[in-house]
PDB file of C-alpha atoms in Angstrom:
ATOM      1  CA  UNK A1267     147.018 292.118 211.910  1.00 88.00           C
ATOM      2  CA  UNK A1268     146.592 290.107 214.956  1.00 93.00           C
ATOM      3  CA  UNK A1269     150.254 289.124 214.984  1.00 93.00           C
ATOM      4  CA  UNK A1270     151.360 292.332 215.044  1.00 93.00           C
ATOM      5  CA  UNK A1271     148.668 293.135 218.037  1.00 96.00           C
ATOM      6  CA  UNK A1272     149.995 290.153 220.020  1.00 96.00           C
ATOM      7  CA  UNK A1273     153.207 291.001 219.419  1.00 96.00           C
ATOM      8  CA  UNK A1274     152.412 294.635 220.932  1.00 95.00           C
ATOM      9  CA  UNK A1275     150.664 293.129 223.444  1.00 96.00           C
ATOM     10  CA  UNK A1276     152.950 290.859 224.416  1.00 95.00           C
ATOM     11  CA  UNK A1277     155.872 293.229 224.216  1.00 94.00           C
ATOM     12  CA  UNK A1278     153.754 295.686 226.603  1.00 93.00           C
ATOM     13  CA  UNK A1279     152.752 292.982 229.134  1.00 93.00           C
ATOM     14  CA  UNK A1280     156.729 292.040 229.630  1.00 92.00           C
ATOM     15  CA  UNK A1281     157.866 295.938 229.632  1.00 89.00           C
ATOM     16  CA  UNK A1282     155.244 296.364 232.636  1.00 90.00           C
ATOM     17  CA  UNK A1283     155.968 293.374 234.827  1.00 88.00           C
ATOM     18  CA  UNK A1284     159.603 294.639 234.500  1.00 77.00           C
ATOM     19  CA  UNK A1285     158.442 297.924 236.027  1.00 80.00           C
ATOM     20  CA  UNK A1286     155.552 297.048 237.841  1.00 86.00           C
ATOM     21  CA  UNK A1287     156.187 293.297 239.099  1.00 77.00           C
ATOM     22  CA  UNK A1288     159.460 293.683 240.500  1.00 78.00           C
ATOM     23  CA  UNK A1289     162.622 292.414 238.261  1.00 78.00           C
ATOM     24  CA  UNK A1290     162.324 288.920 237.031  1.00 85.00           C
ATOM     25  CA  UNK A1291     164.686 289.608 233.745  1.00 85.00           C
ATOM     26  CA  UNK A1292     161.451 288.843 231.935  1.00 88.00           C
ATOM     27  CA  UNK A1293     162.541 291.694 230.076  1.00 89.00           C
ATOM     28  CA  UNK A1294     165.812 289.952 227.937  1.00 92.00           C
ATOM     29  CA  UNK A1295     165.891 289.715 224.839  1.00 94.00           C
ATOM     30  CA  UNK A1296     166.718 285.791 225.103  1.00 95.00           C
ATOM     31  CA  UNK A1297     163.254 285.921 227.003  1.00 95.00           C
ATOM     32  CA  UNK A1298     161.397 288.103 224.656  1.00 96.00           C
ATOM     33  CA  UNK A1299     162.876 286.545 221.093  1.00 96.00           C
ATOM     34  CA  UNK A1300     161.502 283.277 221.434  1.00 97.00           C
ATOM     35  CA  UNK A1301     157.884 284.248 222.952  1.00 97.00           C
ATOM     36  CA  UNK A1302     157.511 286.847 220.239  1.00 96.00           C
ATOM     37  CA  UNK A1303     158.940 283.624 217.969  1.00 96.00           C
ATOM     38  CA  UNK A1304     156.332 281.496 219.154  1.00 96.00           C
ATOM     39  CA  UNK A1305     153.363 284.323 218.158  1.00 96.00           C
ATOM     40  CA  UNK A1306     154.538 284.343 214.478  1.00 95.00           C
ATOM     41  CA  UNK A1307     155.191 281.064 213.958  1.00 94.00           C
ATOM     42  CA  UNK A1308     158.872 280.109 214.349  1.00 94.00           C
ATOM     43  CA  UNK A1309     160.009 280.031 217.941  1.00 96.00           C
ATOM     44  CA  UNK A1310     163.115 278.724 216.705  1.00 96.00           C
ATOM     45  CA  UNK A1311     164.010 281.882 214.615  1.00 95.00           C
ATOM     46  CA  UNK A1312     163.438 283.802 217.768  1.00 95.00           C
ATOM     47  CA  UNK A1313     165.418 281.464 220.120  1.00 96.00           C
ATOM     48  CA  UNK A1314     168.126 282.105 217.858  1.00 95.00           C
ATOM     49  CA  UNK A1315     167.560 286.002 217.064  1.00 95.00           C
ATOM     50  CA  UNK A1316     167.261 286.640 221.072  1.00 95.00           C
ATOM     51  CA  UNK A1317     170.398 284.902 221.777  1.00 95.00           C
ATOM     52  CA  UNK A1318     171.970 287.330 218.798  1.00 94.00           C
ATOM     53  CA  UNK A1319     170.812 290.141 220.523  1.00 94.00           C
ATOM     54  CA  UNK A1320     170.504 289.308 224.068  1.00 94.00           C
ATOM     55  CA  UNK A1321     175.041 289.298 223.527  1.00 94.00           C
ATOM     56  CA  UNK A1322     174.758 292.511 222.052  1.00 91.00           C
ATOM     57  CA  UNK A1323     172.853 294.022 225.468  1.00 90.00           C
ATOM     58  CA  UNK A1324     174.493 291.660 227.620  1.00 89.00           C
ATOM     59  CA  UNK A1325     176.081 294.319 229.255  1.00 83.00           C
ATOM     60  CA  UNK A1326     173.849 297.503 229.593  1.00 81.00           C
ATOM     61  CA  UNK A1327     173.230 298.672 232.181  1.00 80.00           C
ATOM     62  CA  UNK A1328     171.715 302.822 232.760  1.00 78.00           C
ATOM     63  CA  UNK A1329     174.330 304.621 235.379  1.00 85.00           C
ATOM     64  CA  UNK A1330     173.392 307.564 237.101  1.00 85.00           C
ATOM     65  CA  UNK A1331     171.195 309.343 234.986  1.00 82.00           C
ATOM     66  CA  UNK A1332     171.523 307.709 231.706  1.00 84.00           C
ATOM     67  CA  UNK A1333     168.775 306.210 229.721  1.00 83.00           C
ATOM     68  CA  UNK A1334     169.811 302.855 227.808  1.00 88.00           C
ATOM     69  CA  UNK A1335     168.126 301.625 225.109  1.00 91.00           C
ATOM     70  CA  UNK A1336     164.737 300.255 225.467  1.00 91.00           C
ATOM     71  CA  UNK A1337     165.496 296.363 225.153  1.00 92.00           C
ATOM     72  CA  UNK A1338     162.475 295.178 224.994  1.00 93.00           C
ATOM     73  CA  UNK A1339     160.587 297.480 221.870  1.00 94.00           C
ATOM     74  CA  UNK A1340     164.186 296.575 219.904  1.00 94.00           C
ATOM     75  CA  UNK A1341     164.193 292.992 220.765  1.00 95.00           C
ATOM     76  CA  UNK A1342     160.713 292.655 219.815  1.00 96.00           C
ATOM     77  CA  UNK A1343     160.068 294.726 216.831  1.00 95.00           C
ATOM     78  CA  UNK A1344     163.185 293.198 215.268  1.00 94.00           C
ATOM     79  CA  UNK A1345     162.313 289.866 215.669  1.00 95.00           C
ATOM     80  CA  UNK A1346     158.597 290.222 214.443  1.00 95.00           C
ATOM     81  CA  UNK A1347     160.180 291.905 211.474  1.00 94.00           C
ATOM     82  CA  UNK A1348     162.891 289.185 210.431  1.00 94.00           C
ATOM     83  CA  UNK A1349     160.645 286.596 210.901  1.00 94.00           C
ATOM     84  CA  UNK A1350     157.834 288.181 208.422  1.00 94.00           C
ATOM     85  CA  UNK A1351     160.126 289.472 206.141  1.00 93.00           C
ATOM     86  CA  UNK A1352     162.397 286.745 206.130  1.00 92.00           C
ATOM     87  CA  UNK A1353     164.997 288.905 206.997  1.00 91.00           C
ATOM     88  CA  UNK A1354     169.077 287.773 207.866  1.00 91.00           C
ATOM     89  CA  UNK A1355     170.340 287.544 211.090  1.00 88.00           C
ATOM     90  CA  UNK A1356     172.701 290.568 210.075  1.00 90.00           C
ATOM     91  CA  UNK A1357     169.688 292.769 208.934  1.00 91.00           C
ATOM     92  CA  UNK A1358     167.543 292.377 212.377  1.00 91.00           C
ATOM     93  CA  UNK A1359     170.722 293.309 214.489  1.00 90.00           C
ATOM     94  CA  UNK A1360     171.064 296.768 211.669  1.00 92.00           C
ATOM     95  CA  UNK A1361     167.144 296.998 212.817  1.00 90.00           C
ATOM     96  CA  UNK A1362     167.525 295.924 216.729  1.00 94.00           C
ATOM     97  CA  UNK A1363     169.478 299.166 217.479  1.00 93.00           C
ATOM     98  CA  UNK A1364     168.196 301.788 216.085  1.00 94.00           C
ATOM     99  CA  UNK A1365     164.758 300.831 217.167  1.00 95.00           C
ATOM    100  CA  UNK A1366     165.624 300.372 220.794  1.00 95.00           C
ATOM    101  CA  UNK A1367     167.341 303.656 220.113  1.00 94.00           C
ATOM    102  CA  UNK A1368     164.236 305.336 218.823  1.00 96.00           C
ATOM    103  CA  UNK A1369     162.014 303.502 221.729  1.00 94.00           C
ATOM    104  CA  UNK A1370     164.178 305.063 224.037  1.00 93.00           C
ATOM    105  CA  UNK A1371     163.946 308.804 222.538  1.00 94.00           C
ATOM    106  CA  UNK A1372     160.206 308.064 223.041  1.00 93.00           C
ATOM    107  CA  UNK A1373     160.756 306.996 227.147  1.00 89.00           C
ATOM    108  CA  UNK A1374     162.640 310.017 227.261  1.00 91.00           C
ATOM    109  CA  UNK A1375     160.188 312.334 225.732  1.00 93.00           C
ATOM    110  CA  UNK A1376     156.905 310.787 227.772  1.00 91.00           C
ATOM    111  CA  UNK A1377     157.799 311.969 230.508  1.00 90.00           C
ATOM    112  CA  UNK A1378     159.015 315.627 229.498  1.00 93.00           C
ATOM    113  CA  UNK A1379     155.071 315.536 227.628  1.00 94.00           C
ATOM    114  CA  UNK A1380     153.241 314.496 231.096  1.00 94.00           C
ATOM    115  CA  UNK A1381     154.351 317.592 232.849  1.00 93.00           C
ATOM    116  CA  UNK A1382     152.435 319.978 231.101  1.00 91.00           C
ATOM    117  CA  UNK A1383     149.656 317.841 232.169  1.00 90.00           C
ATOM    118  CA  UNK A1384     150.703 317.864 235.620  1.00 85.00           C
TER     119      UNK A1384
END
């Protein structure tokens, strides 16, 4: 329970200082594999499991008014779940995806919810 909350926080702290702090490319997922490593207890695993998936978003980049993936919910929630499950490199890049596909459905739709607030 408190891995998963540090994980979350951690994750949240990095997505913020992306947006907030200016861009420091705190917000890899070379960056993000081996911190979130280092909460659950094998910063190797995550070394290794952000450089996996740090080549598959080497390149993306949103143009115009396209929304990419959300990097840093994929990068983290997949490597928090291979390293408790035990998981294969091959399984947490099947995970990585669709969750920073899903994350991104979610960035999208925040913003569509706020304006019937506004």
């Amino acid at each position: 329970m408190l891995q998963g909350f540090l994980v979350a926080l951690v994750s949240a702290l990095i997505y913020l200082e992306s947006r907030l702090g200016g861009q420091h490319m705190l917000d890899r997922p070379i960056i993000i594999g081996p911190i979130v490593g280092l909460v659950m207890g094998d910063p190797m695993k995550g070394l290794v499991i952000g450089g996996e998936l740090e080549l598959v978003w080497m390149g993306l980049n949103g143009i115009g008014t396209t929304t990419p993936p959300n990097v840093v919910v994929g990068a983290a929630l997949a490597t928090a779940l291979s390293i408790s499950t035990g998981a294969s490199y091959e399984t947490t890049l099947a995970l990585a995806v669709p969750i920073a596909v899903v994350a991104q459905l979610c960035d999208i739709a925040a913003p569509i919810v706020n304006t019937f607030f506004a």
